[in-house]
Amino acid sequence: MPYQAEYIWIDGTKPSPLLRNKTRIVADGKEPEIWGFDGSSTNQAPGANSDCVLRPVYTCPDPLRGGDNILVLCDVELTDFTPHPTNTRAACVAAAEKYADQEPMFGIEQEYTFFQHGRPLGWPETGFPAPQGPYYCGVGGEKMVGREIIEAHTIACLKAGLSIEGTNAEVMMGQWEFQIGVLPAPMIGDQMWVARWLLHRIAEDFGVVVSFDAKPMPGDWNGAGAHTNFSTKATMQGYDAIVTACEALGRNALAHVENYGAGIKDRLTGAHETAAWDSFSWGASDRGASVRIPWAVEKAKKGWLEDRRPNANMDPYLVAGMIIETCCGALAEEAGA
């Protein structure tokens, strides 16, 4: 019996790309093949030469349709089969292959905010909810909104075979988080984009919109980030490698911040558990630092680091590729010195 393959790709919308999808009916026994789309409708091509190519790069079971149906994440290519200018996965693959011997690994903590009727889910039509404090990892009453969507999304990720590690309510009312990892690049990006797509799709059934904006509400409200945990074979064996990686991130701080998502200056203010965008610091258990060393890592003198600067709307391919180039490059240089 034929099955449905949901082709998913990342478009060219700026400053933050959108996810697009369309369904292909695939004959029984056949694998999903290269397909195409109209790039002029996705900010990826002019109307006079609008054909773009979809190349499957990651497939998983479709937890929404069930059966033999699948989700198909795709690279976007030009018609000569070279990476499209909006395709950031290709550079991520190159970085991962260049430093494969160091075994770089990632875990991403994806924050996001539910919206309905133009305001965060659960917020009153006028004014504001109670101040931040009871929402983070909270339970009970009217303050916890959207949990039914969280539960449905978690089950969907598990059924799809994604490496989801957990979920929790975040600091602002209507704000939540899920974690994906620990995975190598580009798989960390592949699974993060699919998990994001599933969240959008499931929220759609509840009449709710998912926002990955870095600062969804101005004022005394937390922004939304995508804290990125990173390790290599060397950091898992000793603390000196963690120090080397942190110092390398500091030397390249501005370049990273400029590629860590739209609206980063609105979020990285030095308040609301962030370091200022134009400064760099790292330290153990410091949630006000640019890069945090978890207490367990500090105690064990080996493990991983947490780059707290990436926005919720960051491109995981771009962020993973940059961290690999910066940190693994420094570690390789030190090893060769």
Coordinates of C-alpha atoms in Angstrom, one line a residue:
M1 CA 0.0 0.0 0.0
P2 CA 1.4 3.5 -0.8
Y3 CA 2.4 5.7 2.2
Q4 CA 2.6 9.4 2.9
A5 CA 6.0 11.1 3.1
E6 CA 5.8 14.6 4.7
Y7 CA 8.7 16.5 3.1
I8 CA 10.0 19.3 5.4
W9 CA 12.5 22.0 4.7
I10 CA 13.8 25.3 5.9
D11 CA 12.9 28.4 3.8
G12 CA 14.6 31.7 3.1
T13 CA 12.5 34.0 5.3
K14 CA 14.5 36.7 7.1
P15 CA 15.6 37.4 9.8
S16 CA 14.4 33.9 10.9
P17 CA 13.6 31.1 8.5
L18 CA 10.3 29.3 8.6
L19 CA 9.6 25.6 8.2
R20 CA 7.7 24.5 5.1
N21 CA 6.2 21.1 4.3
K22 CA 4.2 19.2 1.7
T23 CA 3.0 15.6 1.3
R24 CA 4.2 13.1 -1.3
I25 CA 2.5 9.7 -1.9
V26 CA 5.2 7.1 -2.3
A27 CA 4.7 3.7 -3.8
D28 CA 4.9 0.6 -1.5
G29 CA 8.5 -0.5 -1.3
K30 CA 10.0 2.8 -2.6
E31 CA 12.2 5.2 -0.7
P32 CA 11.5 9.0 -0.7
E33 CA 13.4 10.5 -3.6
I34 CA 14.6 13.9 -4.6
W35 CA 11.7 16.3 -5.1
G36 CA 11.2 20.0 -5.8
F37 CA 9.2 23.1 -4.9
D38 CA 8.5 26.7 -6.0
G39 CA 11.3 28.8 -4.4
S40 CA 9.6 32.0 -5.4
S41 CA 7.0 31.4 -2.7
T42 CA 9.5 30.7 0.0
N43 CA 12.0 33.5 -0.4
Q44 CA 14.5 31.2 -2.1
A45 CA 14.2 32.0 -5.8
P46 CA 13.0 34.6 -8.3
G47 CA 9.7 33.9 -10.1
A48 CA 11.5 33.7 -13.5
N49 CA 13.7 30.8 -12.3
S50 CA 11.9 29.4 -9.3
D51 CA 12.7 25.7 -9.2
C52 CA 14.5 24.4 -6.1
V53 CA 15.5 20.9 -5.2
L54 CA 14.6 18.9 -2.0
R55 CA 17.1 16.2 -1.1
P56 CA 16.1 13.9 1.7
V57 CA 18.7 13.9 4.5
Y58 CA 16.8 12.5 7.5
T59 CA 13.7 10.4 7.9
C60 CA 11.7 9.1 10.8
P61 CA 8.3 7.6 11.5
D62 CA 5.4 10.1 11.3
P63 CA 4.0 10.0 14.8
L64 CA 0.9 12.0 13.8
R65 CA -0.3 9.9 10.8
G66 CA 1.1 6.6 12.2
G67 CA 1.3 3.4 10.1
D68 CA 4.1 3.3 7.5
N69 CA 4.0 7.1 7.0
I70 CA 7.2 9.1 7.5
L71 CA 8.6 12.6 8.0
V72 CA 11.4 13.5 5.5
L73 CA 13.7 16.4 6.4
C74 CA 15.3 17.8 3.3
D75 CA 18.3 19.8 2.2
V76 CA 17.5 22.6 -0.2
E77 CA 19.6 22.6 -3.3
L78 CA 19.9 24.5 -6.6
T79 CA 19.0 22.7 -9.8
D80 CA 22.7 21.9 -10.3
F81 CA 22.5 20.0 -7.0
T82 CA 24.8 22.4 -5.1
P83 CA 23.7 23.7 -1.7
H84 CA 21.2 26.6 -1.9
P85 CA 22.5 29.8 -0.3
T86 CA 20.0 29.3 2.5
N87 CA 21.3 25.8 3.2
T88 CA 23.4 26.0 6.4
R89 CA 23.5 22.2 6.9
A90 CA 26.2 21.7 4.3
A91 CA 28.7 23.9 6.2
C92 CA 27.8 22.1 9.4
V93 CA 28.5 18.7 7.8
A94 CA 31.9 20.0 6.6
A95 CA 32.9 21.2 10.1
A96 CA 31.8 17.9 11.7
E97 CA 33.7 15.8 9.2
K98 CA 36.8 18.0 9.6
Y99 CA 37.0 17.4 13.3
A100 CA 35.3 14.0 13.5
D101 CA 38.3 12.6 15.4
Q102 CA 37.5 14.9 18.4
E103 CA 34.0 13.5 18.7
P104 CA 32.1 16.8 19.1
M105 CA 28.6 16.2 20.7
F106 CA 25.7 18.5 21.4
G107 CA 22.6 18.8 23.6
I108 CA 20.2 21.8 23.0
E109 CA 17.7 23.2 25.4
Q110 CA 14.9 24.7 23.2
E111 CA 12.8 27.3 24.9
Y112 CA 9.7 28.7 23.2
T113 CA 6.5 30.7 23.9
F114 CA 2.9 29.8 23.1
F115 CA 0.7 32.6 21.7
Q116 CA -3.0 32.8 21.1
H117 CA -5.0 35.8 19.8
G118 CA -1.9 37.9 19.6
R119 CA -0.7 37.5 23.2
P120 CA 1.1 34.8 25.2
L121 CA -1.2 31.8 26.0
G122 CA -3.0 32.3 29.3
W123 CA -2.3 36.1 29.5
P124 CA -5.3 38.3 30.2
E125 CA -6.8 40.3 27.3
T126 CA -5.6 43.5 29.0
G127 CA -2.8 43.9 31.5
F128 CA -0.4 41.2 32.6
P129 CA -0.5 38.0 34.6
A130 CA 1.2 37.6 38.0
P131 CA 4.9 38.4 37.9
Q132 CA 7.5 35.7 37.2
G133 CA 8.2 33.3 40.0
P134 CA 5.6 30.5 40.2
Y135 CA 5.8 29.4 36.5
Y136 CA 9.2 27.8 36.2
C137 CA 8.7 24.0 36.7
G138 CA 5.4 24.9 38.3
V139 CA 2.3 22.8 38.7
G140 CA -1.4 23.4 39.4
G141 CA -4.0 26.1 38.9
E142 CA -4.5 28.6 36.1
K143 CA -0.9 29.6 36.0
M144 CA 0.3 26.5 34.0
V145 CA -1.1 26.8 30.5
G146 CA -0.3 24.6 27.4
R147 CA 0.6 21.5 29.3
E148 CA -1.6 19.3 27.0
I149 CA 0.4 20.5 24.0
I150 CA 3.6 19.7 25.8
E151 CA 2.5 16.2 26.6
A152 CA 1.3 15.5 23.0
H153 CA 4.6 16.9 21.6
T154 CA 6.7 14.7 23.9
I155 CA 4.8 11.6 22.9
A156 CA 5.2 12.5 19.3
C157 CA 8.9 13.0 19.6
L158 CA 9.3 9.6 21.3
K159 CA 7.2 7.9 18.6
A160 CA 9.3 9.5 15.9
G161 CA 12.5 8.2 17.5
L162 CA 13.9 11.6 18.4
S163 CA 16.4 11.9 21.2
I164 CA 14.2 14.1 23.4
E165 CA 15.7 14.2 26.9
G166 CA 13.0 16.1 28.8
T167 CA 10.6 19.1 29.1
N168 CA 9.8 21.8 31.6
A169 CA 7.8 25.0 32.1
E170 CA 9.9 28.1 31.8
V171 CA 10.1 31.4 33.7
M172 CA 7.5 33.4 31.9
M173 CA 3.8 32.3 31.8
G174 CA 3.1 30.5 28.5
Q175 CA 6.8 29.6 28.0
W176 CA 8.2 26.1 27.9
E177 CA 11.3 24.1 27.0
F178 CA 12.3 20.7 25.6
Q179 CA 15.7 19.3 25.2
I180 CA 17.2 17.3 22.3
G181 CA 20.6 15.4 22.6
V182 CA 23.2 14.2 23.1
L183 CA 24.0 13.9 19.4
P184 CA 26.7 14.7 16.9
A185 CA 26.4 17.3 14.2
P186 CA 24.5 17.5 11.8
M187 CA 22.1 15.0 13.5
I188 CA 21.6 17.5 16.4
G189 CA 20.2 20.0 13.8
D190 CA 18.2 17.4 12.0
Q191 CA 16.4 16.3 15.1
M192 CA 15.9 19.8 16.4
W193 CA 14.3 21.0 13.2
V194 CA 12.0 17.9 13.1
A195 CA 11.1 18.5 16.8
R196 CA 10.3 22.1 16.0
W197 CA 8.1 21.1 13.1
L198 CA 6.2 18.7 15.3
L199 CA 5.6 21.4 17.9
H200 CA 4.2 23.8 15.3
R201 CA 2.0 21.1 13.8
I202 CA 0.6 19.8 17.1
A203 CA 0.0 23.4 18.4
E204 CA -1.9 24.0 15.2
D205 CA -4.5 21.5 16.4
F206 CA -5.0 23.4 19.6
G207 CA -5.4 26.8 17.8
V208 CA -2.1 27.9 19.3
V209 CA 1.0 29.5 17.7
V210 CA 4.5 28.7 18.7
S211 CA 7.0 31.6 18.9
F212 CA 10.7 31.2 19.0
D213 CA 11.3 34.9 19.3
A214 CA 14.2 35.8 21.5
K215 CA 12.3 38.4 23.5
P216 CA 8.6 37.7 22.9
M217 CA 7.4 40.2 25.4
P218 CA 9.3 43.5 26.3
G219 CA 9.8 44.5 29.8
D220 CA 10.5 42.5 32.9
W221 CA 9.9 39.1 31.3
N222 CA 12.5 36.5 30.4
G223 CA 13.5 36.0 26.9
A224 CA 13.7 32.6 25.2
G225 CA 17.0 30.9 24.4
A226 CA 18.5 27.7 23.1
H227 CA 21.3 26.9 25.6
T228 CA 23.7 24.7 23.7
N229 CA 25.7 22.1 25.6
F230 CA 28.9 20.9 23.9
S231 CA 31.6 18.3 24.6
T232 CA 34.5 16.6 22.8
K233 CA 36.5 13.5 23.6
A234 CA 39.1 15.7 25.3
T235 CA 36.6 17.7 27.5
M236 CA 35.1 14.4 28.7
Q237 CA 38.6 13.4 29.8
G238 CA 39.9 16.5 31.4
Y239 CA 39.2 20.1 32.5
D240 CA 42.1 21.7 30.6
A241 CA 40.2 21.1 27.3
I242 CA 37.1 22.8 28.7
V243 CA 39.2 25.9 29.6
T244 CA 40.7 25.9 26.1
A245 CA 37.2 25.7 24.6
C246 CA 35.9 28.5 26.8
E247 CA 38.8 30.8 26.0
A248 CA 38.4 30.2 22.3
L249 CA 34.8 31.1 22.5
G250 CA 35.8 34.3 24.3
R251 CA 38.3 35.3 21.5
N252 CA 35.5 34.8 18.9
A253 CA 32.6 36.1 21.1
L254 CA 31.2 38.8 18.7
A255 CA 31.3 36.5 15.6
H256 CA 29.2 33.9 17.5
V257 CA 26.7 36.4 18.9
E258 CA 26.1 37.8 15.5
N259 CA 25.1 34.4 14.3
Y260 CA 23.2 33.2 17.3
G261 CA 19.8 34.3 16.2
A262 CA 17.7 37.4 15.4
G263 CA 17.0 39.9 18.2
I264 CA 19.9 38.7 20.4
K265 CA 20.7 42.2 21.7
D266 CA 17.1 42.4 23.1
R267 CA 17.6 39.2 25.0
L268 CA 21.3 39.3 26.1
T269 CA 21.0 42.4 28.3
G270 CA 22.8 41.3 31.4
A271 CA 19.4 40.8 33.1
H272 CA 17.0 37.8 33.3
E273 CA 19.7 35.2 33.6
T274 CA 21.8 36.4 30.7
A275 CA 25.2 38.0 30.1
A276 CA 25.3 41.2 28.0
W277 CA 25.7 40.6 24.3
D278 CA 28.9 42.8 24.1
S279 CA 30.7 41.1 26.9
F280 CA 32.0 37.6 27.5
S281 CA 32.4 35.6 30.7
W282 CA 32.5 31.9 31.7
G283 CA 32.2 30.3 35.1
A284 CA 30.9 27.4 37.1
S285 CA 27.2 27.4 38.0
D286 CA 26.9 31.0 36.8
R287 CA 23.6 31.5 34.9
G288 CA 24.6 35.1 34.3
A289 CA 27.7 34.1 32.4
S290 CA 28.0 33.7 28.6
V291 CA 29.2 30.1 29.1
R292 CA 28.3 28.1 32.2
I293 CA 30.2 25.1 33.5
P294 CA 27.7 22.9 35.3
W295 CA 28.5 22.2 38.9
A296 CA 28.9 18.5 38.3
V297 CA 31.5 19.2 35.6
E298 CA 33.4 21.6 37.9
K299 CA 33.4 18.9 40.6
A300 CA 34.5 16.1 38.3
K301 CA 37.0 18.2 36.4
K302 CA 35.7 16.9 33.1
G303 CA 32.5 16.9 31.0
W304 CA 30.9 19.7 28.9
L305 CA 30.2 23.4 28.7
E306 CA 26.9 25.2 28.2
D307 CA 26.9 28.2 25.8
R308 CA 23.9 30.2 27.1
R309 CA 24.0 32.8 24.4
P310 CA 22.1 31.2 21.4
N311 CA 18.5 32.5 21.0
A312 CA 15.5 30.3 20.8
N313 CA 15.3 31.2 17.1
M314 CA 18.9 30.2 16.3
D315 CA 19.8 27.9 13.5
P316 CA 21.2 24.7 15.1
Y317 CA 23.3 23.8 12.0
L318 CA 24.9 27.3 12.1
V319 CA 25.5 27.3 15.9
A320 CA 26.8 23.7 16.0
G321 CA 29.1 24.4 13.0
M322 CA 30.5 27.5 14.6
I323 CA 31.1 25.9 17.9
I324 CA 32.9 23.0 16.3
E325 CA 35.1 25.3 14.2
T326 CA 36.0 27.6 17.2
C327 CA 36.4 25.0 20.0
C328 CA 37.7 22.0 18.0
G329 CA 40.0 24.3 16.0
A330 CA 41.5 25.6 19.3
L331 CA 41.9 22.1 20.7
A332 CA 43.6 20.8 17.5
E333 CA 46.0 23.8 17.5
E334 CA 46.8 23.2 21.2
A335 CA 47.4 19.5 20.6
G336 CA 49.7 20.3 17.7
A337 CA 51.7 22.9 19.5

